[in-house]
């Protein structure tokens, strides 16, 4: 067809040159005039003269029927022939163009007469042939279409070629676009390979012209439809309405359910009347289930669902005959420092406070008595069906150890207990489960000066004790440890009586004197002036000498010694008188003795 048009045009042009009936030439009619008017320039150039009007008509025909073959312009051509290697394309140019069949691999059904878009690649090759490119034309047109689709927000078709890091590669108009994994669907994708090889609809969401990158989304199309569906569905929702849905996603805090275009959330606390650690204990992905509408927000399109509300509350199904004092069995489901929650029936829990786990007044953590999952028996202490609360006790299943306390632990009886804890003023000792007693710090030792009980014993140590006092109503025991032994100061009262002499070394020099250790219990104080030796010098640390006891106080565990009184007879006499006086009055006489000694010293110094 194109060839016939060309022939017709050429004939029309040639028809401008000759007539169907030849007429006599000007040369034949008037040779002289012909020579005068002869155009020697046209003759030398080899061009026959043509009328300007006819030339204009010819140029108009060319402009109307032949394309201007610009290198950067995409034109439409027609396949007029297909060889083994090339496709011959007519673009209404002076000659046909050639396109390699490799550029049509995407279209194996290409045939003669098909319209294709091409770009002028080479105007004339070495053989004078017009070379076209279909691939370049497709790329240019593809970018035009992609940009137009992005600007206008139109939907495009794309072929999912393969998977890549973070998503998929999609062929859109011959351009490789990126489909992020998060933009494939509104629900989480578990199998990306299922989309490879599919043709899907997409929306162009981003174009980077600098790097020639295109990002498409299938999710955007779904979301647009879902938003419309959401508004329609939410407009028909009512609280208490029961709907069927499909489990779409499971999280640690709840379950998302697809209600047919709109999602709702079942919080973990609304899945079961019983305590659960994770929603997957109750439901699984893609499971169909009935749910009830608890609440919804039309503005934010959020729907709160419930599953447990479809069944009767366990407290309503609890045995009506159950009462305070009854024994129940259950499983430990939660443990806190203050107690443990026991599930006595599905969805019905009772609290055992740590104080109700043992008769011991020494409170410990609930973990010391039970573990999660333990099966325990307990007694109902309180039961409030309206508030749906129940308190339980374990210790009530064993006898109260204080019921026969007077016969088991009478005053004066000796026992062995375990140190449980300390206070600043004493030690708590457990004699048996539920029976604790206190040893005051002053009752720990006869001889040691103890600032804190931890200096004397450790938690867990066993101590022998004597019951000092018993308060049954107050449930208190007063114990003593030092009372399990004789008071060594009774013996020391005779051994270190005033006037007795002992040999020892100066242990430490202290303020206003020195100290000497006669044994592990007796440490005596020597005033500075009583350190004077016979030659007038004074004893120092480490010096060994003989000392005389000038004061002994059992009550305050105070012993005072003197070396000076050994070699000064008059002072020794005063000491003896003081000792005699102390035996008569049963009171400390150090002050009197010191006064007499000071008076003697004053007389000796001439005062």
Coordinates of C-alpha atoms in Angstrom, one line a residue:
X1 CA 0.0 0.0 0.0
X2 CA 2.8 2.4 0.9
X3 CA 4.6 1.4 -2.3
X4 CA 1.5 2.2 -4.4
X5 CA 1.2 5.6 -2.8
X6 CA 4.8 6.4 -3.6
X7 CA 4.4 5.4 -7.3
X8 CA 1.2 7.5 -7.6
X9 CA 3.0 10.6 -6.1
X10 CA 6.0 10.1 -8.5
X11 CA 3.7 9.8 -11.5
X12 CA 1.9 13.0 -10.5
X13 CA 5.2 14.8 -10.3
X14 CA 6.3 13.4 -13.6
X15 CA 3.0 14.4 -15.1
X16 CA 3.9 18.0 -14.4
X17 CA 6.8 17.7 -16.8
X18 CA 5.1 16.2 -20.0
X19 CA 1.8 16.4 -21.6
X20 CA -0.1 13.4 -23.0
X21 CA -0.1 15.2 -26.5
X22 CA 3.5 16.4 -27.5
X23 CA 3.6 20.0 -28.9
X24 CA 6.2 21.7 -31.1
X25 CA 9.2 23.0 -29.1
X26 CA 10.3 26.6 -29.0
X27 CA 13.6 25.5 -30.7
X28 CA 11.6 24.2 -33.7
X29 CA 9.3 27.2 -33.9
X30 CA 11.9 29.9 -33.6
X31 CA 15.6 28.7 -33.3
X32 CA 17.0 32.3 -33.0
X33 CA 14.7 33.3 -30.2
X34 CA 15.4 30.0 -28.4
X35 CA 19.2 30.6 -28.5
X36 CA 18.7 34.1 -27.0
X37 CA 16.5 32.9 -24.2
X38 CA 18.4 29.6 -23.6
X39 CA 19.4 29.1 -19.9
X40 CA 23.0 28.1 -20.1
X41 CA 23.2 27.8 -16.3
X42 CA 20.5 25.1 -16.1
X43 CA 22.1 23.4 -19.1
X44 CA 25.5 23.3 -17.4
X45 CA 24.0 22.1 -14.0
X46 CA 22.0 19.4 -15.8
X47 CA 18.6 20.6 -14.4
X48 CA 15.6 21.1 -16.5
X49 CA 13.6 24.2 -15.6
X50 CA 10.4 23.6 -13.6
X51 CA 7.7 26.1 -13.0
X52 CA 8.0 27.7 -9.5
X53 CA 4.3 27.0 -8.8
X54 CA 4.7 23.3 -9.6
X55 CA 7.8 23.2 -7.3
X56 CA 5.7 24.6 -4.5
X57 CA 3.0 22.0 -5.1
X58 CA 5.6 19.3 -5.0
X59 CA 7.1 20.6 -1.7
X60 CA 3.6 20.6 -0.2
X61 CA 3.0 17.0 -1.2
X62 CA 6.4 16.0 0.3
X63 CA 5.6 17.7 3.6
X64 CA 2.2 16.1 3.9
X65 CA 3.4 12.5 3.1
X66 CA 6.9 12.2 4.4
X67 CA 8.1 12.5 8.1
X68 CA 10.8 14.7 9.3
X69 CA 13.3 12.2 10.6
X70 CA 14.7 13.8 13.7
X71 CA 17.0 11.7 15.9
X72 CA 15.2 12.4 19.2
X73 CA 11.7 12.0 18.0
X74 CA 9.6 8.8 18.4
X75 CA 7.4 8.0 15.4
X76 CA 5.0 5.3 14.6
X77 CA 5.8 2.9 11.8
X78 CA 4.3 -0.2 10.1
X79 CA 6.0 -3.5 9.8
X80 CA 6.1 -4.3 6.1
X81 CA 8.4 -7.2 6.1
X82 CA 10.1 -9.6 8.6
X83 CA 13.3 -11.4 7.8
X84 CA 15.3 -13.9 9.8
X85 CA 17.1 -11.2 11.6
X86 CA 15.3 -7.9 11.1
X87 CA 12.0 -6.2 10.8
X88 CA 11.5 -3.7 8.0
X89 CA 9.6 -0.7 9.2
X90 CA 7.9 2.0 7.0
X91 CA 7.8 5.4 8.7
X92 CA 6.8 7.3 5.6
X93 CA 10.4 8.5 5.1
X94 CA 12.4 8.4 1.9
X95 CA 13.3 4.8 2.6
X96 CA 12.3 2.0 5.0
X97 CA 14.1 1.5 8.3
X98 CA 15.5 -1.7 9.8
X99 CA 15.1 -2.9 13.4
X100 CA 16.7 -6.0 14.8
X101 CA 14.3 -8.7 15.9
X102 CA 16.2 -8.9 19.2
X103 CA 14.3 -5.7 20.2
X104 CA 11.0 -7.6 19.8
X105 CA 11.8 -10.6 22.0
X106 CA 9.1 -9.4 24.4
X107 CA 6.6 -9.7 21.5
X108 CA 7.0 -13.1 19.8
X109 CA 3.7 -12.6 17.9
X110 CA 5.0 -9.6 15.9
X111 CA 3.7 -9.8 12.3
X112 CA 3.5 -7.7 9.1
X113 CA 1.0 -4.8 9.4
X114 CA 1.6 -4.2 13.1
X115 CA 2.1 -0.7 14.3
X116 CA 5.3 -0.1 16.3
X117 CA 7.0 2.9 17.8
X118 CA 10.6 3.6 16.7
X119 CA 13.3 6.1 17.1
X120 CA 15.8 7.2 14.3
X121 CA 19.0 5.6 15.4
X122 CA 21.2 6.2 12.2
X123 CA 19.9 8.2 9.3
X124 CA 22.1 6.3 6.8
X125 CA 24.5 3.5 7.5
X126 CA 27.4 2.5 5.2
X127 CA 24.9 1.1 2.7
X128 CA 22.6 4.1 2.9
X129 CA 20.0 2.3 5.0
X130 CA 17.8 4.0 7.6
X131 CA 18.5 2.3 11.0
X132 CA 15.7 2.5 13.6
X133 CA 15.5 1.5 17.3
X134 CA 12.4 0.1 18.8
X135 CA 14.0 -0.4 22.2
X136 CA 15.0 3.2 22.6
X137 CA 11.6 4.3 21.5
X138 CA 10.0 2.1 24.1
X139 CA 12.2 3.5 26.8
X140 CA 11.3 7.1 25.9
X141 CA 7.6 6.4 25.6
X142 CA 7.8 4.3 28.8
X143 CA 9.2 7.2 30.8
X144 CA 6.6 9.5 29.3
X145 CA 3.8 7.1 30.4
X146 CA 5.4 6.5 33.9
X147 CA 5.7 10.3 34.5
X148 CA 2.1 10.8 33.3
X149 CA 0.8 8.0 35.5
X150 CA 2.7 9.5 38.5
X151 CA 1.3 13.0 37.8
X152 CA -2.2 11.9 37.2
X153 CA -2.3 9.1 39.7
X154 CA -3.5 6.6 37.2
X155 CA -3.3 2.8 37.6
X156 CA -0.7 0.9 35.5
X157 CA -0.2 -2.8 34.8
X158 CA 3.1 -4.4 35.7
X159 CA 4.8 -7.8 35.5
X160 CA 6.5 -9.1 38.6
X161 CA 9.8 -10.4 37.3
X162 CA 11.7 -11.5 40.4
X163 CA 12.5 -11.1 44.1
X164 CA 15.2 -8.7 45.3
X165 CA 16.4 -7.4 48.6
X166 CA 13.5 -5.8 50.4
X167 CA 10.9 -6.4 47.7
X168 CA 10.2 -7.2 44.1
X169 CA 11.3 -6.1 40.6
X170 CA 8.3 -5.1 38.4
X171 CA 8.3 -4.5 34.6
X172 CA 6.2 -1.4 33.9
X173 CA 6.1 -0.2 30.3
X174 CA 9.5 -1.9 29.8
X175 CA 11.1 -0.1 32.8
X176 CA 12.2 -2.1 35.8
X177 CA 10.5 -0.6 38.9
X178 CA 10.9 -1.4 42.6
X179 CA 8.0 -2.8 44.6
X180 CA 8.9 -2.7 48.4
X181 CA 7.8 -5.6 50.4
X182 CA 5.7 -3.4 52.6
X183 CA 3.8 -2.1 49.5
X184 CA 2.7 -5.5 48.2
X185 CA -0.4 -5.9 50.4
X186 CA -2.0 -4.5 53.5
X187 CA -1.5 -7.7 55.3
X188 CA 2.0 -9.1 56.1
X189 CA 3.5 -11.2 53.3
X190 CA 4.8 -14.6 54.3
X191 CA 5.5 -16.0 50.8
X192 CA 7.1 -13.4 48.4
X193 CA 7.7 -16.1 45.7
X194 CA 4.0 -16.5 45.2
X195 CA 3.9 -13.1 43.4
X196 CA 6.7 -13.8 40.9
X197 CA 5.4 -14.2 37.4
X198 CA 2.1 -12.4 38.1
X199 CA 0.7 -9.3 36.2
X200 CA -0.8 -6.9 38.8
X201 CA -2.1 -3.4 39.0
X202 CA 0.1 -0.7 40.5
X203 CA 0.3 2.9 41.4
X204 CA 3.5 4.9 40.7
X205 CA 4.3 6.5 44.1
X206 CA 7.8 7.8 43.5
X207 CA 10.2 8.7 40.6
X208 CA 13.9 9.7 41.0
X209 CA 14.7 11.4 37.7
X210 CA 18.4 11.7 38.6
X211 CA 19.0 7.9 39.1
X212 CA 16.1 6.8 36.8
X213 CA 14.4 4.9 39.7
X214 CA 10.7 4.2 39.9
X215 CA 8.8 2.9 43.0
X216 CA 5.4 1.4 42.6
X217 CA 2.8 0.2 45.1
X218 CA 0.0 -2.3 45.0
X219 CA -0.9 -1.7 48.6
X220 CA -1.9 1.9 47.8
X221 CA -4.7 0.6 45.5
X222 CA -6.0 -1.8 48.2
X223 CA -5.9 0.9 50.9
X224 CA -7.9 3.3 48.8
X225 CA -10.6 0.6 48.4
X226 CA -10.3 -0.4 52.0
X227 CA -10.9 3.1 53.2
X228 CA -14.1 3.3 51.4
X229 CA -15.1 -0.2 52.7
X230 CA -14.1 0.8 56.2
X231 CA -16.4 3.9 56.2
X232 CA -19.3 1.8 54.9
X233 CA -18.7 -1.1 57.3
X234 CA -18.1 1.1 60.3
X235 CA -21.3 3.0 59.5
X236 CA -23.2 -0.3 60.0
X237 CA -21.5 -1.4 63.2
X238 CA -23.2 -1.6 66.6
X239 CA -21.8 -2.4 70.0
X240 CA -22.5 -6.0 71.0
X241 CA -22.8 -7.1 67.3
X242 CA -21.3 -10.5 66.6
X243 CA -19.3 -10.8 63.4
X244 CA -17.1 -13.5 61.7
X245 CA -13.5 -12.6 61.0
X246 CA -10.2 -14.1 60.1
X247 CA -7.0 -13.8 62.2
X248 CA -4.7 -11.6 60.2
X249 CA -1.9 -10.9 62.6
X250 CA -0.8 -12.0 66.1
X251 CA 1.3 -9.7 68.4
X252 CA 2.3 -9.9 72.0
X253 CA -0.4 -7.5 73.0
X254 CA -3.3 -8.8 71.0
X255 CA -4.8 -10.2 67.7
X256 CA -5.8 -8.3 64.6
X257 CA -8.9 -9.7 62.9
X258 CA -10.0 -9.0 59.3
X259 CA -13.8 -8.4 59.3
X260 CA -14.0 -8.2 55.5
X261 CA -12.2 -5.1 54.5
X262 CA -11.7 -3.6 57.9
X263 CA -9.5 -4.7 60.8
X264 CA -10.3 -4.9 64.5
X265 CA -8.1 -5.6 67.5
X266 CA -8.8 -8.2 70.2
X267 CA -6.6 -7.1 73.2
X268 CA -4.9 -10.0 75.0
X269 CA -7.1 -9.4 78.1
X270 CA -10.2 -9.9 75.9
X271 CA -9.1 -13.2 74.5
X272 CA -9.8 -15.4 77.5
X273 CA -11.2 -15.2 81.0
X274 CA -8.1 -17.1 82.1
X275 CA -4.6 -15.5 82.2
X276 CA -2.5 -16.2 79.2
X277 CA 1.1 -15.3 78.4
X278 CA 0.7 -14.9 74.6
X279 CA -2.3 -14.7 72.2
X280 CA -0.9 -17.7 70.2
X281 CA -2.1 -19.9 73.1
X282 CA -5.7 -19.2 72.1
X283 CA -5.7 -18.4 68.3
X284 CA -3.6 -19.1 65.2
X285 CA -3.1 -17.2 61.9
X286 CA -5.9 -17.5 59.2
X287 CA -8.2 -19.0 61.8
X288 CA -11.9 -18.0 61.4
X289 CA -13.7 -17.1 64.6
X290 CA -16.7 -15.1 65.9
X291 CA -16.0 -11.9 67.7
X292 CA -18.2 -9.3 69.4
X293 CA -17.9 -5.5 68.9
X294 CA -16.9 -3.9 72.2
X295 CA -16.3 -0.4 70.9
X296 CA -15.3 1.6 67.8
X297 CA -14.2 5.0 66.8
X298 CA -15.7 6.3 63.6
X299 CA -13.2 9.1 63.3
X300 CA -10.1 7.0 63.6
X301 CA -11.7 3.8 62.1
X302 CA -10.6 1.7 65.1
X303 CA -12.6 -1.3 66.2
X304 CA -12.2 -3.0 69.6
X305 CA -13.2 -6.6 69.6
X306 CA -13.7 -9.3 72.2
X307 CA -13.6 -13.1 72.2
X308 CA -14.1 -14.1 75.8
X309 CA -17.3 -12.0 76.0
X310 CA -19.0 -14.6 73.8
X311 CA -18.9 -17.0 76.8
X312 CA -20.4 -16.7 80.2
X313 CA -18.2 -15.1 82.9
X314 CA -16.6 -17.8 85.0
X315 CA -17.6 -16.1 88.2
X316 CA -21.3 -16.4 87.2
X317 CA -20.7 -20.1 86.6
X318 CA -18.9 -20.6 90.0
X319 CA -20.5 -23.1 92.3
X320 CA -23.1 -21.2 94.4
X321 CA -22.5 -23.5 97.4
X322 CA -18.8 -22.4 97.7
X323 CA -18.3 -20.4 100.9
X324 CA -15.7 -19.1 103.3
X325 CA -13.9 -21.9 105.1
X326 CA -14.1 -24.3 102.2
X327 CA -11.0 -25.9 100.9
X328 CA -10.2 -25.5 97.2
X329 CA -7.4 -26.7 94.8
X330 CA -5.9 -24.7 92.1
X331 CA -2.8 -23.9 90.0
X332 CA -0.4 -21.0 90.7
X333 CA -0.7 -18.7 87.6
X334 CA 1.1 -15.5 88.8
X335 CA 3.6 -14.8 91.6
X336 CA 4.3 -11.4 93.1
X337 CA 6.4 -10.3 96.1
X338 CA 3.2 -9.8 98.1
X339 CA 1.6 -13.1 97.2
X340 CA 0.4 -15.6 94.6
X341 CA -2.7 -15.8 92.4
X342 CA -4.3 -19.3 92.3
X343 CA -6.7 -20.2 89.5
X344 CA -9.3 -22.3 91.3
X345 CA -11.6 -22.6 88.2
X346 CA -11.2 -21.4 84.6
X347 CA -11.1 -17.6 84.8
X348 CA -11.6 -17.5 88.6
X349 CA -8.6 -16.6 90.7
X350 CA -7.9 -16.1 94.4
X351 CA -5.0 -14.3 96.1
X352 CA -2.9 -16.0 98.7
X353 CA -1.1 -13.2 100.5
X354 CA 2.4 -14.0 101.7
X355 CA 1.3 -13.5 105.3
X356 CA -1.2 -16.4 104.8
X357 CA 1.4 -18.8 103.5
X358 CA 3.1 -19.5 106.8
X359 CA 2.5 -19.0 110.5
X360 CA 5.9 -17.4 110.7
X361 CA 5.8 -13.7 111.6
X362 CA 9.1 -13.3 109.7
X363 CA 7.7 -12.4 106.2
X364 CA 9.4 -13.7 103.1
X365 CA 8.8 -13.5 99.4
X366 CA 6.0 -15.7 97.9
X367 CA 8.7 -17.4 95.7
X368 CA 10.0 -19.0 98.9
X369 CA 6.8 -21.0 99.2
X370 CA 5.3 -21.7 95.7
X371 CA 6.3 -21.6 92.0
X372 CA 4.2 -20.9 88.9
X373 CA 2.4 -24.0 87.8
X374 CA 2.3 -25.6 91.2
X375 CA -0.9 -27.3 92.2
X376 CA -1.8 -26.2 95.7
X377 CA -4.6 -26.6 98.2
X378 CA -5.9 -23.6 100.2
X379 CA -8.8 -22.4 102.4
X380 CA -11.2 -19.7 101.3
X381 CA -10.7 -16.7 103.7
X382 CA -13.0 -14.1 101.9
X383 CA -15.4 -14.4 99.0
X384 CA -17.0 -11.4 97.3
X385 CA -19.1 -12.5 94.2
X386 CA -20.1 -9.0 93.3
X387 CA -16.6 -7.7 93.3
X388 CA -15.3 -11.0 91.9
X389 CA -12.6 -11.3 94.5
X390 CA -11.4 -14.2 96.7
X391 CA -8.6 -14.4 99.2
X392 CA -7.1 -17.8 100.2
X393 CA -4.7 -19.1 102.8
X394 CA -2.4 -22.1 103.0
X395 CA -1.2 -21.8 106.6
X396 CA -4.8 -22.4 107.8
X397 CA -4.5 -26.0 106.7
X398 CA -1.9 -26.7 109.5
X399 CA -2.4 -26.1 113.3
X400 CA -1.4 -22.7 114.7
X401 CA 1.9 -23.4 116.6
X402 CA 0.9 -20.7 119.2
X403 CA -2.0 -22.7 120.5
X404 CA 0.2 -24.8 122.9
X405 CA 3.1 -22.4 123.2
X406 CA 3.1 -22.4 127.0
X407 CA 3.7 -26.1 127.2
X408 CA 6.3 -26.2 124.4
X409 CA 8.3 -23.1 125.3
X410 CA 7.9 -22.3 129.0
X411 CA 10.0 -19.5 130.6
X412 CA 13.5 -20.9 131.5
X413 CA 13.4 -23.7 128.9
X414 CA 16.4 -24.1 126.6
X415 CA 16.2 -24.5 122.8
X416 CA 18.1 -24.2 119.6
X417 CA 17.0 -21.8 116.9
X418 CA 18.1 -20.4 113.5
X419 CA 19.1 -16.8 113.0
X420 CA 16.6 -15.2 110.5
X421 CA 17.4 -11.5 110.5
X422 CA 19.0 -8.7 112.4
X423 CA 17.8 -5.3 113.8
X424 CA 19.9 -2.6 115.4
X425 CA 18.7 -3.8 118.8
X426 CA 18.8 -7.5 118.5
X427 CA 18.5 -10.8 116.6
X428 CA 15.3 -12.7 115.5
X429 CA 15.6 -16.4 116.0
X430 CA 13.1 -19.0 114.6
X431 CA 12.5 -21.9 116.9
X432 CA 10.1 -23.6 114.5
X433 CA 7.9 -22.6 111.5
X434 CA 5.7 -19.8 112.9
X435 CA 7.6 -19.3 116.2
X436 CA 10.1 -16.5 116.3
X437 CA 11.8 -14.9 119.3
X438 CA 14.0 -11.9 119.8
X439 CA 17.4 -11.8 121.5
X440 CA 18.2 -8.3 122.6
X441 CA 21.8 -7.2 121.9
X442 CA 22.5 -7.0 125.6
X443 CA 21.6 -10.7 126.0
X444 CA 24.0 -12.0 123.4
X445 CA 27.2 -12.1 125.5
X446 CA 28.3 -11.6 129.1
X447 CA 31.7 -10.2 128.3
X448 CA 31.7 -8.7 124.7
X449 CA 30.7 -5.2 124.0
X450 CA 28.6 -5.6 120.8
X451 CA 27.6 -2.6 118.7
X452 CA 25.6 -4.5 116.1
X453 CA 24.4 -8.2 116.1
X454 CA 26.2 -8.9 112.8
X455 CA 29.4 -8.7 114.8
X456 CA 28.3 -11.7 116.8
X457 CA 26.5 -14.1 114.4
X458 CA 25.3 -14.5 110.8
X459 CA 21.9 -15.2 109.2
X460 CA 21.4 -18.9 109.2
X461 CA 23.6 -19.6 112.2
X462 CA 22.2 -21.9 114.9
X463 CA 22.1 -20.4 118.4
X464 CA 21.3 -22.0 121.8
X465 CA 18.7 -19.8 123.6
X466 CA 16.8 -19.6 126.9
X467 CA 13.2 -18.4 127.0
X468 CA 13.2 -15.2 129.2
X469 CA 9.7 -13.9 128.7
X470 CA 6.5 -15.2 126.9
X471 CA 3.6 -13.0 125.8
X472 CA 0.9 -15.4 124.4
X473 CA -1.6 -12.7 123.4
X474 CA 1.0 -10.5 121.7
X475 CA 2.6 -13.7 120.2
X476 CA 6.0 -12.6 121.4
X477 CA 9.0 -14.5 122.8
X478 CA 11.9 -12.9 124.5
X479 CA 15.0 -15.0 124.3
X480 CA 18.6 -14.9 125.7
X481 CA 21.8 -16.5 124.4
X482 CA 24.2 -15.5 127.2
X483 CA 22.0 -17.1 129.7
X484 CA 22.9 -20.5 128.3
X485 CA 26.3 -20.1 130.1
X486 CA 27.4 -19.0 133.6
X487 CA 28.3 -15.4 134.0
X488 CA 32.1 -15.3 134.1
X489 CA 32.1 -12.0 135.9
X490 CA 30.8 -13.9 139.0
X491 CA 34.1 -15.7 139.0
X492 CA 36.2 -12.6 138.1
X493 CA 34.6 -10.8 141.0
X494 CA 36.8 -12.9 143.3
X495 CA 39.8 -13.3 141.1
X496 CA 40.1 -9.5 140.4
X497 CA 38.9 -8.1 143.7
X498 CA 40.1 -4.7 144.8
X499 CA 43.6 -5.1 146.3
X500 CA 44.6 -8.2 144.4
X501 CA 47.9 -8.0 142.5
X502 CA 48.5 -9.2 138.9
X503 CA 51.4 -9.1 136.4
X504 CA 50.6 -8.0 132.8
X505 CA 51.9 -5.9 129.9
X506 CA 50.7 -2.5 128.8
X507 CA 48.5 -3.3 125.7
X508 CA 47.6 0.1 124.4
X509 CA 48.2 3.7 125.4
X510 CA 44.9 5.6 125.4
X511 CA 43.6 9.0 126.3
X512 CA 44.3 9.7 130.0
X513 CA 46.1 6.4 130.6
X514 CA 46.6 2.9 129.2
X515 CA 44.8 -0.5 128.9
X516 CA 46.0 -3.9 129.9
X517 CA 44.4 -7.3 129.1
X518 CA 44.4 -9.8 131.9
X519 CA 42.5 -12.3 129.8
X520 CA 40.0 -12.3 126.8
X521 CA 37.2 -10.9 129.0
X522 CA 39.0 -8.6 131.4
X523 CA 40.5 -5.4 130.1
X524 CA 41.6 -3.0 132.8
X525 CA 42.2 0.8 132.6
X526 CA 45.3 2.4 134.2
X527 CA 45.1 6.2 134.8
X528 CA 48.1 8.2 133.6
X529 CA 49.5 9.0 137.0
X530 CA 49.2 5.4 138.1
X531 CA 51.7 4.4 135.3
X532 CA 54.5 6.0 137.4
X533 CA 57.3 3.7 138.2
X534 CA 59.4 3.8 141.4
X535 CA 62.1 5.9 139.7
X536 CA 59.6 8.5 138.6
X537 CA 59.4 7.5 135.0
X538 CA 56.2 6.1 133.4
X539 CA 55.4 2.7 131.9
X540 CA 54.9 2.6 128.1
X541 CA 53.3 0.3 125.6
X542 CA 54.7 -3.3 125.9
X543 CA 56.2 -2.8 129.4
X544 CA 55.5 -5.6 131.8
X545 CA 54.9 -4.7 135.4
X546 CA 52.9 -5.6 138.5
X547 CA 49.5 -4.0 139.0
X548 CA 47.1 -3.8 141.9
X549 CA 43.3 -3.6 141.3
X550 CA 41.9 -0.4 142.7
X551 CA 38.3 -0.7 141.3
X552 CA 36.1 -3.7 140.1
X553 CA 32.5 -3.1 138.9
X554 CA 30.7 -6.2 137.7
X555 CA 27.6 -4.4 136.7
X556 CA 29.4 -2.0 134.3
X557 CA 32.2 -4.4 133.6
X558 CA 34.7 -1.8 134.7
X559 CA 38.2 -2.7 136.1
X560 CA 40.8 -0.1 137.1
X561 CA 44.4 -1.0 138.0
X562 CA 47.5 0.9 139.3
X563 CA 51.2 0.3 139.3
X564 CA 52.2 3.3 141.3
X565 CA 50.3 2.0 144.4
X566 CA 52.6 -1.0 144.5
X567 CA 55.7 1.1 145.5
X568 CA 54.0 3.8 147.4
X569 CA 53.0 2.4 150.8
X570 CA 50.9 5.3 151.9
X571 CA 48.9 5.2 148.7
X572 CA 48.6 1.4 149.0
X573 CA 47.2 1.9 152.5
X574 CA 44.6 4.2 151.1
X575 CA 43.8 1.6 148.5
X576 CA 43.3 -1.0 151.2
X577 CA 41.0 1.3 153.1
X578 CA 39.1 2.0 150.0
X579 CA 38.8 -1.8 149.4
X580 CA 37.5 -2.3 153.0
X581 CA 35.1 0.5 152.6
X582 CA 33.8 -0.9 149.3
X583 CA 33.1 -4.3 151.0
X584 CA 31.1 -2.5 153.7
X585 CA 29.0 -0.3 151.4
X586 CA 28.7 -2.5 148.3
X587 CA 29.2 0.6 146.1
X588 CA 32.0 1.7 143.8
X589 CA 34.7 3.6 145.9
X590 CA 37.1 4.7 143.2
X591 CA 36.0 8.3 143.6
X592 CA 36.7 8.3 147.3
X593 CA 40.0 6.5 146.8
X594 CA 41.1 9.0 144.1
X595 CA 40.1 11.9 146.4
X596 CA 42.2 10.5 149.2
X597 CA 45.1 9.8 146.9
X598 CA 44.9 13.3 145.4
X599 CA 45.0 14.8 148.9
X600 CA 48.0 12.7 149.8
X601 CA 49.8 13.8 146.6
X602 CA 49.0 17.4 147.3
X603 CA 50.6 17.1 150.8
X604 CA 53.7 15.4 149.4
X605 CA 54.1 18.3 146.9
X606 CA 53.7 20.9 149.7
X607 CA 50.4 22.3 148.5

